[in-house]
PDB file of C-alpha atoms in Angstrom:
ATOM      1  CA  MET A   1     -19.228   0.442  21.253  1.00  0.00           C
ATOM      2  CA  ARG A   2     -21.559  -1.734  23.289  1.00  0.00           C
ATOM      3  CA  LYS A   3     -19.441  -4.807  22.566  1.00  0.00           C
ATOM      4  CA  THR A   4     -16.435  -3.258  24.277  1.00  0.00           C
ATOM      5  CA  LEU A   5     -18.153  -2.103  27.444  1.00  0.00           C
ATOM      6  CA  VAL A   6     -16.802  -3.343  30.733  1.00  0.00           C
ATOM      7  CA  PRO A   7     -19.201  -4.854  33.293  1.00  0.00           C
ATOM      8  CA  GLY A   8     -21.388  -2.175  34.828  1.00  0.00           C
ATOM      9  CA  GLU A   9     -20.551   0.422  32.160  1.00  0.00           C
ATOM     10  CA  GLN A  10     -23.389   2.172  30.352  1.00  0.00           C
ATOM     11  CA  VAL A  11     -23.460   4.371  27.253  1.00  0.00           C
ATOM     12  CA  ILE A  12     -24.764   7.849  28.083  1.00  0.00           C
ATOM     13  CA  VAL A  13     -24.575   9.571  24.684  1.00  0.00           C
ATOM     14  CA  THR A  14     -23.010   9.012  21.250  1.00  0.00           C
ATOM     15  CA  THR A  15     -22.596  11.784  18.688  1.00  0.00           C
ATOM     16  CA  ARG A  16     -20.531  12.984  15.748  1.00  0.00           C
ATOM     17  CA  PRO A  17     -18.641  16.279  15.421  1.00  0.00           C
ATOM     18  CA  GLN A  18     -20.610  19.322  14.335  1.00  0.00           C
ATOM     19  CA  PRO A  19     -20.693  19.143  10.505  1.00  0.00           C
ATOM     20  CA  ARG A  20     -19.609  22.771  10.052  1.00  0.00           C
ATOM     21  CA  LYS A  21     -16.419  21.627   8.310  1.00  0.00           C
ATOM     22  CA  LEU A  22     -18.592  20.078   5.603  1.00  0.00           C
ATOM     23  CA  ALA A  23     -19.751  23.527   4.480  1.00  0.00           C
ATOM     24  CA  GLY A  24     -16.913  23.891   1.970  1.00  0.00           C
ATOM     25  CA  ALA A  25     -17.486  20.372   0.666  1.00  0.00           C
ATOM     26  CA  ALA A  26     -21.219  21.078   0.294  1.00  0.00           C
ATOM     27  CA  VAL A  27     -20.532  24.244  -1.703  1.00  0.00           C
ATOM     28  CA  ALA A  28     -18.040  22.403  -3.913  1.00  0.00           C
ATOM     29  CA  PHE A  29     -20.510  19.542  -4.364  1.00  0.00           C
ATOM     30  CA  VAL A  30     -23.033  21.984  -5.847  1.00  0.00           C
ATOM     31  CA  LEU A  31     -20.692  24.311  -7.735  1.00  0.00           C
ATOM     32  CA  ALA A  32     -18.529  21.656  -9.421  1.00  0.00           C
ATOM     33  CA  PRO A  33     -21.256  20.161 -11.651  1.00  0.00           C
ATOM     34  CA  ALA A  34     -22.772  23.597 -12.260  1.00  0.00           C
ATOM     35  CA  LEU A  35     -19.454  24.969 -13.511  1.00  0.00           C
ATOM     36  CA  ALA A  36     -18.830  21.774 -15.515  1.00  0.00           C
ATOM     37  CA  ALA A  37     -22.228  22.148 -17.201  1.00  0.00           C
ATOM     38  CA  PHE A  38     -21.586  25.828 -17.948  1.00  0.00           C
ATOM     39  CA  ALA A  39     -18.130  25.063 -19.375  1.00  0.00           C
ATOM     40  CA  SER A  40     -19.497  22.183 -21.468  1.00  0.00           C
ATOM     41  CA  ALA A  41     -22.219  24.382 -22.940  1.00  0.00           C
ATOM     42  CA  TRP A  42     -19.636  27.067 -23.686  1.00  0.00           C
ATOM     43  CA  VAL A  43     -17.444  24.518 -25.493  1.00  0.00           C
ATOM     44  CA  ILE A  44     -20.356  23.057 -27.458  1.00  0.00           C
ATOM     45  CA  ARG A  45     -21.369  26.531 -28.658  1.00  0.00           C
ATOM     46  CA  GLY A  46     -17.893  27.050 -30.049  1.00  0.00           C
ATOM     47  CA  GLY A  47     -16.453  29.238 -27.322  1.00  0.00           C
ATOM     48  CA  ALA A  48     -13.238  27.205 -27.104  1.00  0.00           C
ATOM     49  CA  ALA A  49     -12.765  27.372 -30.896  1.00  0.00           C
ATOM     50  CA  ARG A  50     -13.114  31.159 -30.842  1.00  0.00           C
ATOM     51  CA  VAL A  51     -10.539  31.533 -28.062  1.00  0.00           C
ATOM     52  CA  ALA A  52      -8.119  28.956 -29.499  1.00  0.00           C
ATOM     53  CA  PRO A  53      -8.731  28.311 -33.237  1.00  0.00           C
ATOM     54  CA  ALA A  54      -6.661  25.127 -33.017  1.00  0.00           C
ATOM     55  CA  LEU A  55      -9.434  23.607 -30.914  1.00  0.00           C
ATOM     56  CA  GLY A  56     -11.838  22.804 -33.709  1.00  0.00           C
ATOM     57  CA  ARG A  57     -15.068  20.806 -33.595  1.00  0.00           C
ATOM     58  CA  GLN A  58     -13.106  17.547 -33.372  1.00  0.00           C
ATOM     59  CA  TRP A  59     -11.952  18.586 -29.873  1.00  0.00           C
ATOM     60  CA  THR A  60     -15.454  19.255 -28.522  1.00  0.00           C
ATOM     61  CA  PRO A  61     -16.116  15.722 -27.128  1.00  0.00           C
ATOM     62  CA  TRP A  62     -12.721  15.685 -25.442  1.00  0.00           C
ATOM     63  CA  LEU A  63     -13.200  19.098 -23.876  1.00  0.00           C
ATOM     64  CA  VAL A  64     -16.680  18.189 -22.599  1.00  0.00           C
ATOM     65  CA  THR A  65     -15.279  14.957 -21.157  1.00  0.00           C
ATOM     66  CA  ALA A  66     -12.545  16.968 -19.441  1.00  0.00           C
ATOM     67  CA  CYS A  67     -15.178  19.219 -17.830  1.00  0.00           C
ATOM     68  CA  VAL A  68     -17.108  16.206 -16.535  1.00  0.00           C
ATOM     69  CA  LEU A  69     -13.930  14.575 -15.220  1.00  0.00           C
ATOM     70  CA  ALA A  70     -12.942  17.802 -13.472  1.00  0.00           C
ATOM     71  CA  ALA A  71     -16.286  17.865 -11.639  1.00  0.00           C
ATOM     72  CA  ALA A  72     -15.903  14.191 -10.736  1.00  0.00           C
ATOM     73  CA  ALA A  73     -12.382  14.865  -9.439  1.00  0.00           C
ATOM     74  CA  VAL A  74     -13.715  17.589  -7.149  1.00  0.00           C
ATOM     75  CA  TRP A  75     -16.397  15.215  -5.856  1.00  0.00           C
ATOM     76  CA  LEU A  76     -14.082  12.255  -5.322  1.00  0.00           C
ATOM     77  CA  GLY A  77     -10.940  14.112  -4.291  1.00  0.00           C
ATOM     78  CA  TYR A  78     -12.374  16.872  -2.117  1.00  0.00           C
ATOM     79  CA  CYS A  79     -16.000  16.267  -1.088  1.00  0.00           C
ATOM     80  CA  LEU A  80     -16.006  12.508  -0.485  1.00  0.00           C
ATOM     81  CA  PRO A  81     -12.914  12.327   1.792  1.00  0.00           C
ATOM     82  CA  ARG A  82     -14.305  15.064   4.046  1.00  0.00           C
ATOM     83  CA  LEU A  83     -17.685  13.372   4.238  1.00  0.00           C
ATOM     84  CA  LEU A  84     -16.100  10.013   5.082  1.00  0.00           C
ATOM     85  CA  ARG A  85     -13.847  11.625   7.699  1.00  0.00           C
ATOM     86  CA  TRP A  86     -16.877  13.182   9.382  1.00  0.00           C
ATOM     87  CA  GLN A  87     -18.936   9.997   9.036  1.00  0.00           C
ATOM     88  CA  GLY A  88     -16.152   7.929  10.593  1.00  0.00           C
ATOM     89  CA  THR A  89     -15.737  10.128  13.685  1.00  0.00           C
ATOM     90  CA  ARG A  90     -17.793   9.350  16.781  1.00  0.00           C
ATOM     91  CA  TYR A  91     -17.720  10.645  20.317  1.00  0.00           C
ATOM     92  CA  THR A  92     -19.115   8.269  22.935  1.00  0.00           C
ATOM     93  CA  LEU A  93     -19.548   9.099  26.594  1.00  0.00           C
ATOM     94  CA  THR A  94     -20.078   6.188  28.953  1.00  0.00           C
ATOM     95  CA  SER A  95     -20.480   6.058  32.688  1.00  0.00           C
ATOM     96  CA  GLN A  96     -16.727   5.440  33.005  1.00  0.00           C
ATOM     97  CA  ARG A  97     -14.904   6.979  30.037  1.00  0.00           C
ATOM     98  CA  MET A  98     -14.957   9.315  27.061  1.00  0.00           C
ATOM     99  CA  VAL A  99     -14.118   7.610  23.766  1.00  0.00           C
ATOM    100  CA  ALA A 100     -13.386   9.124  20.347  1.00  0.00           C
ATOM    101  CA  ARG A 101     -13.172   6.904  17.282  1.00  0.00           C
ATOM    102  CA  TYR A 102     -11.754   8.194  14.007  1.00  0.00           C
ATOM    103  CA  GLY A 103     -11.821   6.594  10.562  1.00  0.00           C
ATOM    104  CA  LEU A 104     -13.781   3.922   8.728  1.00  0.00           C
ATOM    105  CA  LEU A 105     -11.018   1.749   7.272  1.00  0.00           C
ATOM    106  CA  ASN A 106      -8.000   2.850   9.284  1.00  0.00           C
ATOM    107  CA  ARG A 107      -9.516   3.247  12.724  1.00  0.00           C
ATOM    108  CA  ARG A 108      -7.932   5.167  15.579  1.00  0.00           C
ATOM    109  CA  ASP A 109      -9.358   5.194  19.094  1.00  0.00           C
ATOM    110  CA  GLN A 110      -8.734   7.731  21.827  1.00  0.00           C
ATOM    111  CA  GLN A 111     -10.207   7.372  25.286  1.00  0.00           C
ATOM    112  CA  VAL A 112     -10.007   9.015  28.676  1.00  0.00           C
ATOM    113  CA  ASN A 113     -11.080   7.372  31.916  1.00  0.00           C
ATOM    114  CA  LEU A 114     -13.359   9.785  33.735  1.00  0.00           C
ATOM    115  CA  VAL A 115     -11.828   8.846  37.060  1.00  0.00           C
ATOM    116  CA  SER A 116      -8.519  10.360  35.894  1.00  0.00           C
ATOM    117  CA  VAL A 117     -10.003  13.716  34.783  1.00  0.00           C
ATOM    118  CA  ARG A 118      -8.629  16.593  36.853  1.00  0.00           C
ATOM    119  CA  ASN A 119      -9.986  19.527  34.862  1.00  0.00           C
ATOM    120  CA  LEU A 120     -12.540  20.090  32.086  1.00  0.00           C
ATOM    121  CA  THR A 121     -12.280  23.073  29.735  1.00  0.00           C
ATOM    122  CA  VAL A 122     -14.689  24.171  26.988  1.00  0.00           C
ATOM    123  CA  HIS A 123     -13.462  26.477  24.221  1.00  0.00           C
ATOM    124  CA  GLU A 124     -15.805  28.000  21.638  1.00  0.00           C
ATOM    125  CA  SER A 125     -14.824  30.161  18.693  1.00  0.00           C
ATOM    126  CA  LEU A 126     -17.280  32.722  17.329  1.00  0.00           C
ATOM    127  CA  LEU A 127     -18.394  30.394  14.538  1.00  0.00           C
ATOM    128  CA  GLN A 128     -18.725  27.507  16.978  1.00  0.00           C
ATOM    129  CA  ARG A 129     -20.890  29.629  19.257  1.00  0.00           C
ATOM    130  CA  LEU A 130     -23.231  30.354  16.341  1.00  0.00           C
ATOM    131  CA  VAL A 131     -23.792  26.624  15.766  1.00  0.00           C
ATOM    132  CA  ARG A 132     -23.610  25.727  19.496  1.00  0.00           C
ATOM    133  CA  SER A 133     -20.546  23.509  19.211  1.00  0.00           C
ATOM    134  CA  GLY A 134     -17.140  23.690  20.841  1.00  0.00           C
ATOM    135  CA  ASN A 135     -13.949  21.913  21.847  1.00  0.00           C
ATOM    136  CA  ILE A 136     -13.879  19.967  25.103  1.00  0.00           C
ATOM    137  CA  SER A 137     -10.459  19.475  26.705  1.00  0.00           C
ATOM    138  CA  LEU A 138     -10.000  16.936  29.481  1.00  0.00           C
ATOM    139  CA  GLU A 139      -6.894  17.324  31.598  1.00  0.00           C
ATOM    140  CA  THR A 140      -5.654  14.120  33.187  1.00  0.00           C
ATOM    141  CA  GLY A 141      -2.744  13.362  35.407  1.00  0.00           C
ATOM    142  CA  HIS A 142      -0.758  11.060  33.125  1.00  0.00           C
ATOM    143  CA  GLN A 143      -2.125  11.719  29.604  1.00  0.00           C
ATOM    144  CA  GLY A 144      -1.853  15.499  29.768  1.00  0.00           C
ATOM    145  CA  MET A 145      -4.579  17.272  27.791  1.00  0.00           C
ATOM    146  CA  VAL A 146      -6.955  15.412  25.469  1.00  0.00           C
ATOM    147  CA  THR A 147      -9.169  17.558  23.221  1.00  0.00           C
ATOM    148  CA  PHE A 148     -12.374  16.509  21.465  1.00  0.00           C
ATOM    149  CA  ARG A 149     -13.111  18.996  18.686  1.00  0.00           C
ATOM    150  CA  ASP A 150     -16.410  20.387  17.393  1.00  0.00           C
ATOM    151  CA  VAL A 151     -18.602  18.601  19.914  1.00  0.00           C
ATOM    152  CA  PRO A 152     -22.247  19.498  19.143  1.00  0.00           C
ATOM    153  CA  GLU A 153     -24.426  20.956  21.912  1.00  0.00           C
ATOM    154  CA  VAL A 154     -21.203  21.443  23.836  1.00  0.00           C
ATOM    155  CA  ALA A 155     -22.861  22.861  26.963  1.00  0.00           C
ATOM    156  CA  ARG A 156     -25.139  19.856  27.359  1.00  0.00           C
ATOM    157  CA  PHE A 157     -22.308  17.467  26.578  1.00  0.00           C
ATOM    158  CA  ARG A 158     -20.167  19.135  29.264  1.00  0.00           C
ATOM    159  CA  ASP A 159     -23.003  18.683  31.749  1.00  0.00           C
ATOM    160  CA  PHE A 160     -23.264  15.001  30.812  1.00  0.00           C
ATOM    161  CA  ILE A 161     -19.548  14.559  31.490  1.00  0.00           C
ATOM    162  CA  LEU A 162     -19.739  16.364  34.834  1.00  0.00           C
ATOM    163  CA  ASP A 163     -22.759  14.294  35.867  1.00  0.00           C
ATOM    164  CA  ALA A 164     -20.955  11.080  34.918  1.00  0.00           C
ATOM    165  CA  ILE A 165     -17.888  12.135  36.912  1.00  0.00           C
ATOM    166  CA  GLY A 166     -20.109  13.000  39.869  1.00  0.00           C
ATOM    167  CA  GLU A 167     -21.696   9.544  39.796  1.00  0.00           C
ATOM    168  CA  LEU A 168     -18.403   7.645  39.814  1.00  0.00           C
ATOM    169  CA  PRO A 169     -17.953   5.425  42.881  1.00  0.00           C
ATOM    170  CA  ASP A 170     -16.097   7.074  45.762  1.00  0.00           C
ATOM    171  CA  ASP A 171     -12.647   5.542  46.197  1.00  0.00           C
ATOM    172  CA  SER A 172     -11.810   7.564  49.277  1.00  0.00           C
ATOM    173  CA  GLY A 173     -11.244   4.361  51.205  1.00  0.00           C
ATOM    174  CA  SER A 174      -8.434   3.272  48.932  1.00  0.00           C
ATOM    175  CA  GLN A 175      -4.836   4.297  49.153  1.00  0.00           C
ATOM    176  CA  PRO A 176      -2.000   3.944  46.643  1.00  0.00           C
ATOM    177  CA  GLY A 177      -0.879   0.353  46.264  1.00  0.00           C
ATOM    178  CA  GLY A 178      -4.381  -1.037  46.785  1.00  0.00           C
ATOM    179  CA  ALA A 179      -4.313  -0.688  50.581  1.00  0.00           C
ATOM    180  CA  THR A 180      -7.560   0.193  52.285  1.00  0.00           C
ATOM    181  CA  TYR A 181      -7.875   2.802  54.989  1.00  0.00           C
ATOM    182  CA  TYR A 182     -10.112   2.002  57.938  1.00  0.00           C
ATOM    183  CA  PRO A 183     -11.073   4.755  60.362  1.00  0.00           C
ATOM    184  CA  ALA A 184     -10.469   4.207  64.046  1.00  0.00           C
ATOM    185  CA  GLY A 185     -12.806   1.590  65.480  1.00  0.00           C
ATOM    186  CA  ALA A 186     -13.919   0.385  62.031  1.00  0.00           C
ATOM    187  CA  PHE A 187     -11.203  -2.237  61.567  1.00  0.00           C
ATOM    188  CA  PRO A 188     -12.898  -5.590  60.811  1.00  0.00           C
ATOM    189  CA  GLU A 189     -13.144  -7.733  63.892  1.00  0.00           C
ATOM    190  CA  ASP A 190     -11.624 -10.832  62.304  1.00  0.00           C
ATOM    191  CA  MET A 191      -8.571  -8.808  61.265  1.00  0.00           C
ATOM    192  CA  ARG A 192      -7.876  -7.338  64.686  1.00  0.00           C
ATOM    193  CA  GLU A 193      -5.010  -8.600  66.778  1.00  0.00           C
ATOM    194  CA  GLY A 194      -5.962 -12.031  68.132  1.00  0.00           C
ATOM    195  CA  GLY A 195      -8.696 -12.512  65.520  1.00  0.00           C
ATOM    196  CA  ARG A 196     -12.364 -13.262  66.179  1.00  0.00           C
ATOM    197  CA  ASP A 197     -13.358 -14.738  69.505  1.00  0.00           C
ATOM    198  CA  ASP A 198     -15.708 -17.628  68.648  1.00  0.00           C
ATOM    199  CA  ARG A 199     -16.286 -18.838  72.263  1.00  0.00           C
TER     200      ARG A 199
END
């Protein structure tokens, strides 16, 4: 992230989503080998042969291998993708923008310039409130609504965003089209009618 900062921009905080969505993957990571071991022991003790007499002792190695492969399939097909998806997601707040990066191999970036934020909304479900996370939605004029999901310590993160917005430079002197507004009597002397008098 630091390589893509514009001059004068500073990183305030970088975080990942709350890992609550990894709960199912964690349970599967533990249960899959436990069930595979139980099923393998049941097969080795002749349980499969009693249920289906056609599955004699010659099928035992194949059935045990199938149990191990089933556990590996759960690990590789269910647990690993969710872990990589969480690992590859980062939320970065800088002094000028909010950036979300998704993915490790196929990367997708989403960013919102803080100067364009018109409204900030925090939504927390009951489960999110228990783990102190939440969804932060930033409403902008041209992008509509951009939502960053499962932000940890959502209250503190919201305060960081509001502080960063409050510290943005004041552009009250600028008008659409790049014109600058000068109050009465503050017009630069060398730009007044007749220019500067150097006598």
